[in-house]
PDB file of N, CA and C in Angstrom:
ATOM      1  N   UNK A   1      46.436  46.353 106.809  1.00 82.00           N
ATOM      2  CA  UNK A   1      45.904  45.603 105.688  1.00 82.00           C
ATOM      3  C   UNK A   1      44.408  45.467 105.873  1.00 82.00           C
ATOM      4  N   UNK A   2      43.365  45.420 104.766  1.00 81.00           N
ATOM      5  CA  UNK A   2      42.380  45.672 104.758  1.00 81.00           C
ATOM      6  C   UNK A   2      42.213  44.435 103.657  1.00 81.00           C
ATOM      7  N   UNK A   3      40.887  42.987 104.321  1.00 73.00           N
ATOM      8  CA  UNK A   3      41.073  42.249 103.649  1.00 73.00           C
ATOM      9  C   UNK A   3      39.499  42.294 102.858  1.00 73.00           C
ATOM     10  N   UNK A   4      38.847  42.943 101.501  1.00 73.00           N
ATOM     11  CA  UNK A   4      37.681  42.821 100.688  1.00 73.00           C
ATOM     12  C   UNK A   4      37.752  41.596 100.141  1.00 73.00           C
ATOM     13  N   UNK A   5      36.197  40.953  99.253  1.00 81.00           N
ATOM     14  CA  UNK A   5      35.773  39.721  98.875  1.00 81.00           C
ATOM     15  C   UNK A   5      37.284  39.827  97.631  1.00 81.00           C
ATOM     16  N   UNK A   6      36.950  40.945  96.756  1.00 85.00           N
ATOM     17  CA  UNK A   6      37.835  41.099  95.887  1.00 85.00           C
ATOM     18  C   UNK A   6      39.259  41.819  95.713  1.00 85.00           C
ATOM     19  N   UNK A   7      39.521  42.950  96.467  1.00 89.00           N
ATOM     20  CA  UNK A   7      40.448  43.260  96.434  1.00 89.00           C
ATOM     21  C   UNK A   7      41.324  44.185  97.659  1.00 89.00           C
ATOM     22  N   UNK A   8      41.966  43.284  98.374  1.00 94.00           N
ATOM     23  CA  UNK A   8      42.956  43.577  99.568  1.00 94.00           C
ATOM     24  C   UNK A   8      43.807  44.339  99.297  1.00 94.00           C
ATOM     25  N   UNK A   9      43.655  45.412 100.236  1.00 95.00           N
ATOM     26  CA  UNK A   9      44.571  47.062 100.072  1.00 95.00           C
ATOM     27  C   UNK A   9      45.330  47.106 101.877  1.00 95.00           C
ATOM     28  N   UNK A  10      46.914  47.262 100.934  1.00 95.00           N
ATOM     29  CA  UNK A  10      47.630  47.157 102.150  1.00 95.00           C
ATOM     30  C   UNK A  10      48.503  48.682 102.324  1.00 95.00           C
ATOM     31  N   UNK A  11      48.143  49.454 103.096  1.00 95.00           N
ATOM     32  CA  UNK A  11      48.216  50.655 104.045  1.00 95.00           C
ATOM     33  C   UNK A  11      49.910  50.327 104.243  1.00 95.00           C
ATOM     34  N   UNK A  12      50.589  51.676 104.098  1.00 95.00           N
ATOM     35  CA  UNK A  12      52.424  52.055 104.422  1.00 95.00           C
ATOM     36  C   UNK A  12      52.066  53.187 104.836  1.00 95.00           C
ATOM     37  N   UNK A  13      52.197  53.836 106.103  1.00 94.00           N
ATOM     38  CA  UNK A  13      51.916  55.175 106.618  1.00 94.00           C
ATOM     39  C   UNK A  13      53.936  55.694 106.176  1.00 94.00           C
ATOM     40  N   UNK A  14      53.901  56.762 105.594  1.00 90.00           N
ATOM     41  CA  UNK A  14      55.068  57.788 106.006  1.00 90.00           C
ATOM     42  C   UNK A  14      55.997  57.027 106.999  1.00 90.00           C
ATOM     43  N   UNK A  15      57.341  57.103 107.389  1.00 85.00           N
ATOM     44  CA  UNK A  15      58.103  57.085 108.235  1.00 85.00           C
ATOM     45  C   UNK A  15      58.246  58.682 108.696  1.00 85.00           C
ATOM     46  N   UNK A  16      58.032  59.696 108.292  1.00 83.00           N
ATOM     47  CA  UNK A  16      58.141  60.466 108.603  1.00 83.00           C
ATOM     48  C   UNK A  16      57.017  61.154 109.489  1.00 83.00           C
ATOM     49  N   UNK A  17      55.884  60.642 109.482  1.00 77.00           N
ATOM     50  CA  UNK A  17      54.476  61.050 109.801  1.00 77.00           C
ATOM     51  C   UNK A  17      53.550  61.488 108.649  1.00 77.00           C
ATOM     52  N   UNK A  18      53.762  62.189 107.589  1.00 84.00           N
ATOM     53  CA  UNK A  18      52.635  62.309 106.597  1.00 84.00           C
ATOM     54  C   UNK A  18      52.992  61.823 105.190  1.00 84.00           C
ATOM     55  N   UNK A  19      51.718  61.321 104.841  1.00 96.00           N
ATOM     56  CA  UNK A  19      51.620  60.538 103.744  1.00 96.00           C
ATOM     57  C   UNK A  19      51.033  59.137 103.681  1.00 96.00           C
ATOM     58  N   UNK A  20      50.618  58.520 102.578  1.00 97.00           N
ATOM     59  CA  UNK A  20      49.884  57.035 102.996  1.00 97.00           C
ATOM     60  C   UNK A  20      50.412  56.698 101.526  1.00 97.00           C
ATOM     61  N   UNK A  21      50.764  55.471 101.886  1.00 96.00           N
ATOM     62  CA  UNK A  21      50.871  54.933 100.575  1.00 96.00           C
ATOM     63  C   UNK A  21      49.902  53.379 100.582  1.00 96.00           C
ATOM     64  N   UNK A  22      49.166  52.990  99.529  1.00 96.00           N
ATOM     65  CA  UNK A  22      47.944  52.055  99.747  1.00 96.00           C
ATOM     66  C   UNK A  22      48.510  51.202  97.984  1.00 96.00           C
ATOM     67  N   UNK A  23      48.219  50.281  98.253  1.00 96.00           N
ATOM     68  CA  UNK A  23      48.366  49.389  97.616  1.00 96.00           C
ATOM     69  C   UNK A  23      47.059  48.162  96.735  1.00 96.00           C
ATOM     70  N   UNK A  24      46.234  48.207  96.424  1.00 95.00           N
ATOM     71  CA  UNK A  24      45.324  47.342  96.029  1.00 95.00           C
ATOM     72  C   UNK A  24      45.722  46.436  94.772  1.00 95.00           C
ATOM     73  N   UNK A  25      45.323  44.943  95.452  1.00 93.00           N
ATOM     74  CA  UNK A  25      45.531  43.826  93.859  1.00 93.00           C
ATOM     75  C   UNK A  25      44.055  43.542  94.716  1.00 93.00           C
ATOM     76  N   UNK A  26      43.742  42.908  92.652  1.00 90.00           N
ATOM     77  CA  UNK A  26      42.328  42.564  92.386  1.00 90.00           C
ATOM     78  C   UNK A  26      42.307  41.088  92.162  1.00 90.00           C
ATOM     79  N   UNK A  27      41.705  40.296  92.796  1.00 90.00           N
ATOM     80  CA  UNK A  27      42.369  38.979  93.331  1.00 90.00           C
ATOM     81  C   UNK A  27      41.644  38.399  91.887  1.00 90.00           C
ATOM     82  N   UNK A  28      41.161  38.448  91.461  1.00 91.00           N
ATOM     83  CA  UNK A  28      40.309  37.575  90.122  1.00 91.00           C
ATOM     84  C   UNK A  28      41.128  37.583  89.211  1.00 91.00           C
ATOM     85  N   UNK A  29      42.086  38.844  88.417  1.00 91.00           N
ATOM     86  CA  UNK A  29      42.690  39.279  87.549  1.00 91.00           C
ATOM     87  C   UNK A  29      44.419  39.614  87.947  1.00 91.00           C
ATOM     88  N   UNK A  30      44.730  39.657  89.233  1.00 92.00           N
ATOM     89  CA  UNK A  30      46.105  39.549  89.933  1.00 92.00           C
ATOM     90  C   UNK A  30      46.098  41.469  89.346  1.00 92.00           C
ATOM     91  N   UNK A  31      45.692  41.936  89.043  1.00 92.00           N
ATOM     92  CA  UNK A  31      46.151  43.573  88.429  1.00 92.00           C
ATOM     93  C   UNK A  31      46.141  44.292  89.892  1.00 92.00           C
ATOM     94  N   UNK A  32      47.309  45.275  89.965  1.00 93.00           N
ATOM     95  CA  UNK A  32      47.507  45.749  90.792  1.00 93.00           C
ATOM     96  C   UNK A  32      47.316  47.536  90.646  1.00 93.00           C
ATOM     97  N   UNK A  33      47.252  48.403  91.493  1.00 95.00           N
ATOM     98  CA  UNK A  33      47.229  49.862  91.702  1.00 95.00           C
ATOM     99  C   UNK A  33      48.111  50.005  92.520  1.00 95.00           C
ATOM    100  N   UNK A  34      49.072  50.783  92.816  1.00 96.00           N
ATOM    101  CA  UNK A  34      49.944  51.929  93.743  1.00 96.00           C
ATOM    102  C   UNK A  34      49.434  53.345  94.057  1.00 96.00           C
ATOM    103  N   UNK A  35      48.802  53.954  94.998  1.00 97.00           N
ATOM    104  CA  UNK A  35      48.663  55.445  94.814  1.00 97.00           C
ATOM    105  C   UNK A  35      49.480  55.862  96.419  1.00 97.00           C
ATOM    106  N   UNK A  36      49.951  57.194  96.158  1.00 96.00           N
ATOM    107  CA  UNK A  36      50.509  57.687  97.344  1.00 96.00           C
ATOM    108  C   UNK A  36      49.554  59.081  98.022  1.00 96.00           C
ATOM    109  N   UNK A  37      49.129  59.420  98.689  1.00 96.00           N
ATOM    110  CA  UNK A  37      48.321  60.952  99.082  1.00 96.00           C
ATOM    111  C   UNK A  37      48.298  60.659 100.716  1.00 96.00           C
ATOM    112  N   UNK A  38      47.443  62.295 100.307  1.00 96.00           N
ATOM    113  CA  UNK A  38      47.944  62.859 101.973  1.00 96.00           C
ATOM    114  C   UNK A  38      47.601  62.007 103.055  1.00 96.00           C
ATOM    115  N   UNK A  39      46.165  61.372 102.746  1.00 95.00           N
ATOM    116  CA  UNK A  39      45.410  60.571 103.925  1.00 95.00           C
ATOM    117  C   UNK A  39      45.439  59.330 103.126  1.00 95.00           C
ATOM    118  N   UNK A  40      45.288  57.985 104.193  1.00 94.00           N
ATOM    119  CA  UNK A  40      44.930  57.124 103.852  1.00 94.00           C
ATOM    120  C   UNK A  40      44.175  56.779 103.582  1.00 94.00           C
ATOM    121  N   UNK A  41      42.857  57.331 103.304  1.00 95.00           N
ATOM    122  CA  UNK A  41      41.326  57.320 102.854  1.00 95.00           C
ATOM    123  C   UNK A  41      41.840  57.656 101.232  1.00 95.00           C
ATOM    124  N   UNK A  42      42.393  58.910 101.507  1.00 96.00           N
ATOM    125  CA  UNK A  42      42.096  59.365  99.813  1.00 96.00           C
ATOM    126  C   UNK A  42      43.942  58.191  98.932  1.00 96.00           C
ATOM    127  N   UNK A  43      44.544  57.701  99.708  1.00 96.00           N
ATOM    128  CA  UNK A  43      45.375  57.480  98.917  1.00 96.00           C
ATOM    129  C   UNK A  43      44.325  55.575  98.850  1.00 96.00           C
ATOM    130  N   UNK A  44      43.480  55.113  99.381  1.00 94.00           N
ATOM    131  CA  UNK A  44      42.977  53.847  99.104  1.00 94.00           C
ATOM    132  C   UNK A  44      42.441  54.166  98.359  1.00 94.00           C
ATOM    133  N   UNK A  45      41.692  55.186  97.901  1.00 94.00           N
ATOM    134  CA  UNK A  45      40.110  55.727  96.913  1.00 94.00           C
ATOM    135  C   UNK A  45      41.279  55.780  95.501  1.00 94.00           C
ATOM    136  N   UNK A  46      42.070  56.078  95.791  1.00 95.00           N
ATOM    137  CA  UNK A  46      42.977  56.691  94.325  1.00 95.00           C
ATOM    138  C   UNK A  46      43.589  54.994  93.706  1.00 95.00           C
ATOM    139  N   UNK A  47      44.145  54.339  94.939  1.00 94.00           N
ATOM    140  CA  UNK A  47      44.322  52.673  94.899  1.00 94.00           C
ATOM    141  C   UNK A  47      43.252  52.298  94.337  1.00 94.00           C
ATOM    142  N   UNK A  48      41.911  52.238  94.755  1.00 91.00           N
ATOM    143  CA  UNK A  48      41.288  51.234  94.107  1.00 91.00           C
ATOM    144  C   UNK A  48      40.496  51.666  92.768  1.00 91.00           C
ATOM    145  N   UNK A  49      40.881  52.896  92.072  1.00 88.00           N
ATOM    146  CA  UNK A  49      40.477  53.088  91.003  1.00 88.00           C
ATOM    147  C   UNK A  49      41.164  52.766  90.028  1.00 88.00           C
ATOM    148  N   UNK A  50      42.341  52.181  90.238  1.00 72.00           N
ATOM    149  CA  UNK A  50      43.351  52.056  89.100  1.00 72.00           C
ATOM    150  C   UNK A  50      42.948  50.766  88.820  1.00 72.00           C
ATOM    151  N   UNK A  51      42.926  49.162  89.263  1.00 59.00           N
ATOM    152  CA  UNK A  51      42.079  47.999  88.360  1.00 59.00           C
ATOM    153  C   UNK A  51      41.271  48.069  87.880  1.00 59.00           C
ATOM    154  N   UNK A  52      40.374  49.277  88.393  1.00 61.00           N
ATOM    155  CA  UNK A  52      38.849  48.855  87.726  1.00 61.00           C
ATOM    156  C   UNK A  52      38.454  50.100  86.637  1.00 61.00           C
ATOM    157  N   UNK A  53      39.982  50.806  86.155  1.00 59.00           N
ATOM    158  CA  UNK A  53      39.387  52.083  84.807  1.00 59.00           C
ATOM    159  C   UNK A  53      38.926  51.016  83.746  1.00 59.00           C
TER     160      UNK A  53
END
């Protein structure tokens, strides 16, 4: 878990070994994102674009 001023993104690695699944809510507005990808870098970047289109 990764705690920002505004919006805390919580990291699910694979049980299997690959994959990340990242989670971001936007604490002002409660709106949430789900993204799943290969790394956990690119599946947070894909998370935190979904509150703020």
């Amino acid at each position: 878990m990764e705690h920002g001023r505004d919006t805390p993104l919580v990291h699910i690695s694979n049980e299997d070994g690959g994959g990340w699944t990242t989670v971001a809510i936007d604490r002002p507005t409660r709106e949430w994102s789900v993204a799943q990808r290969d790394t956990q870098r690119d599946a947070a970047t894909a998370a935190l674009s979904g509150p703020y289109e």
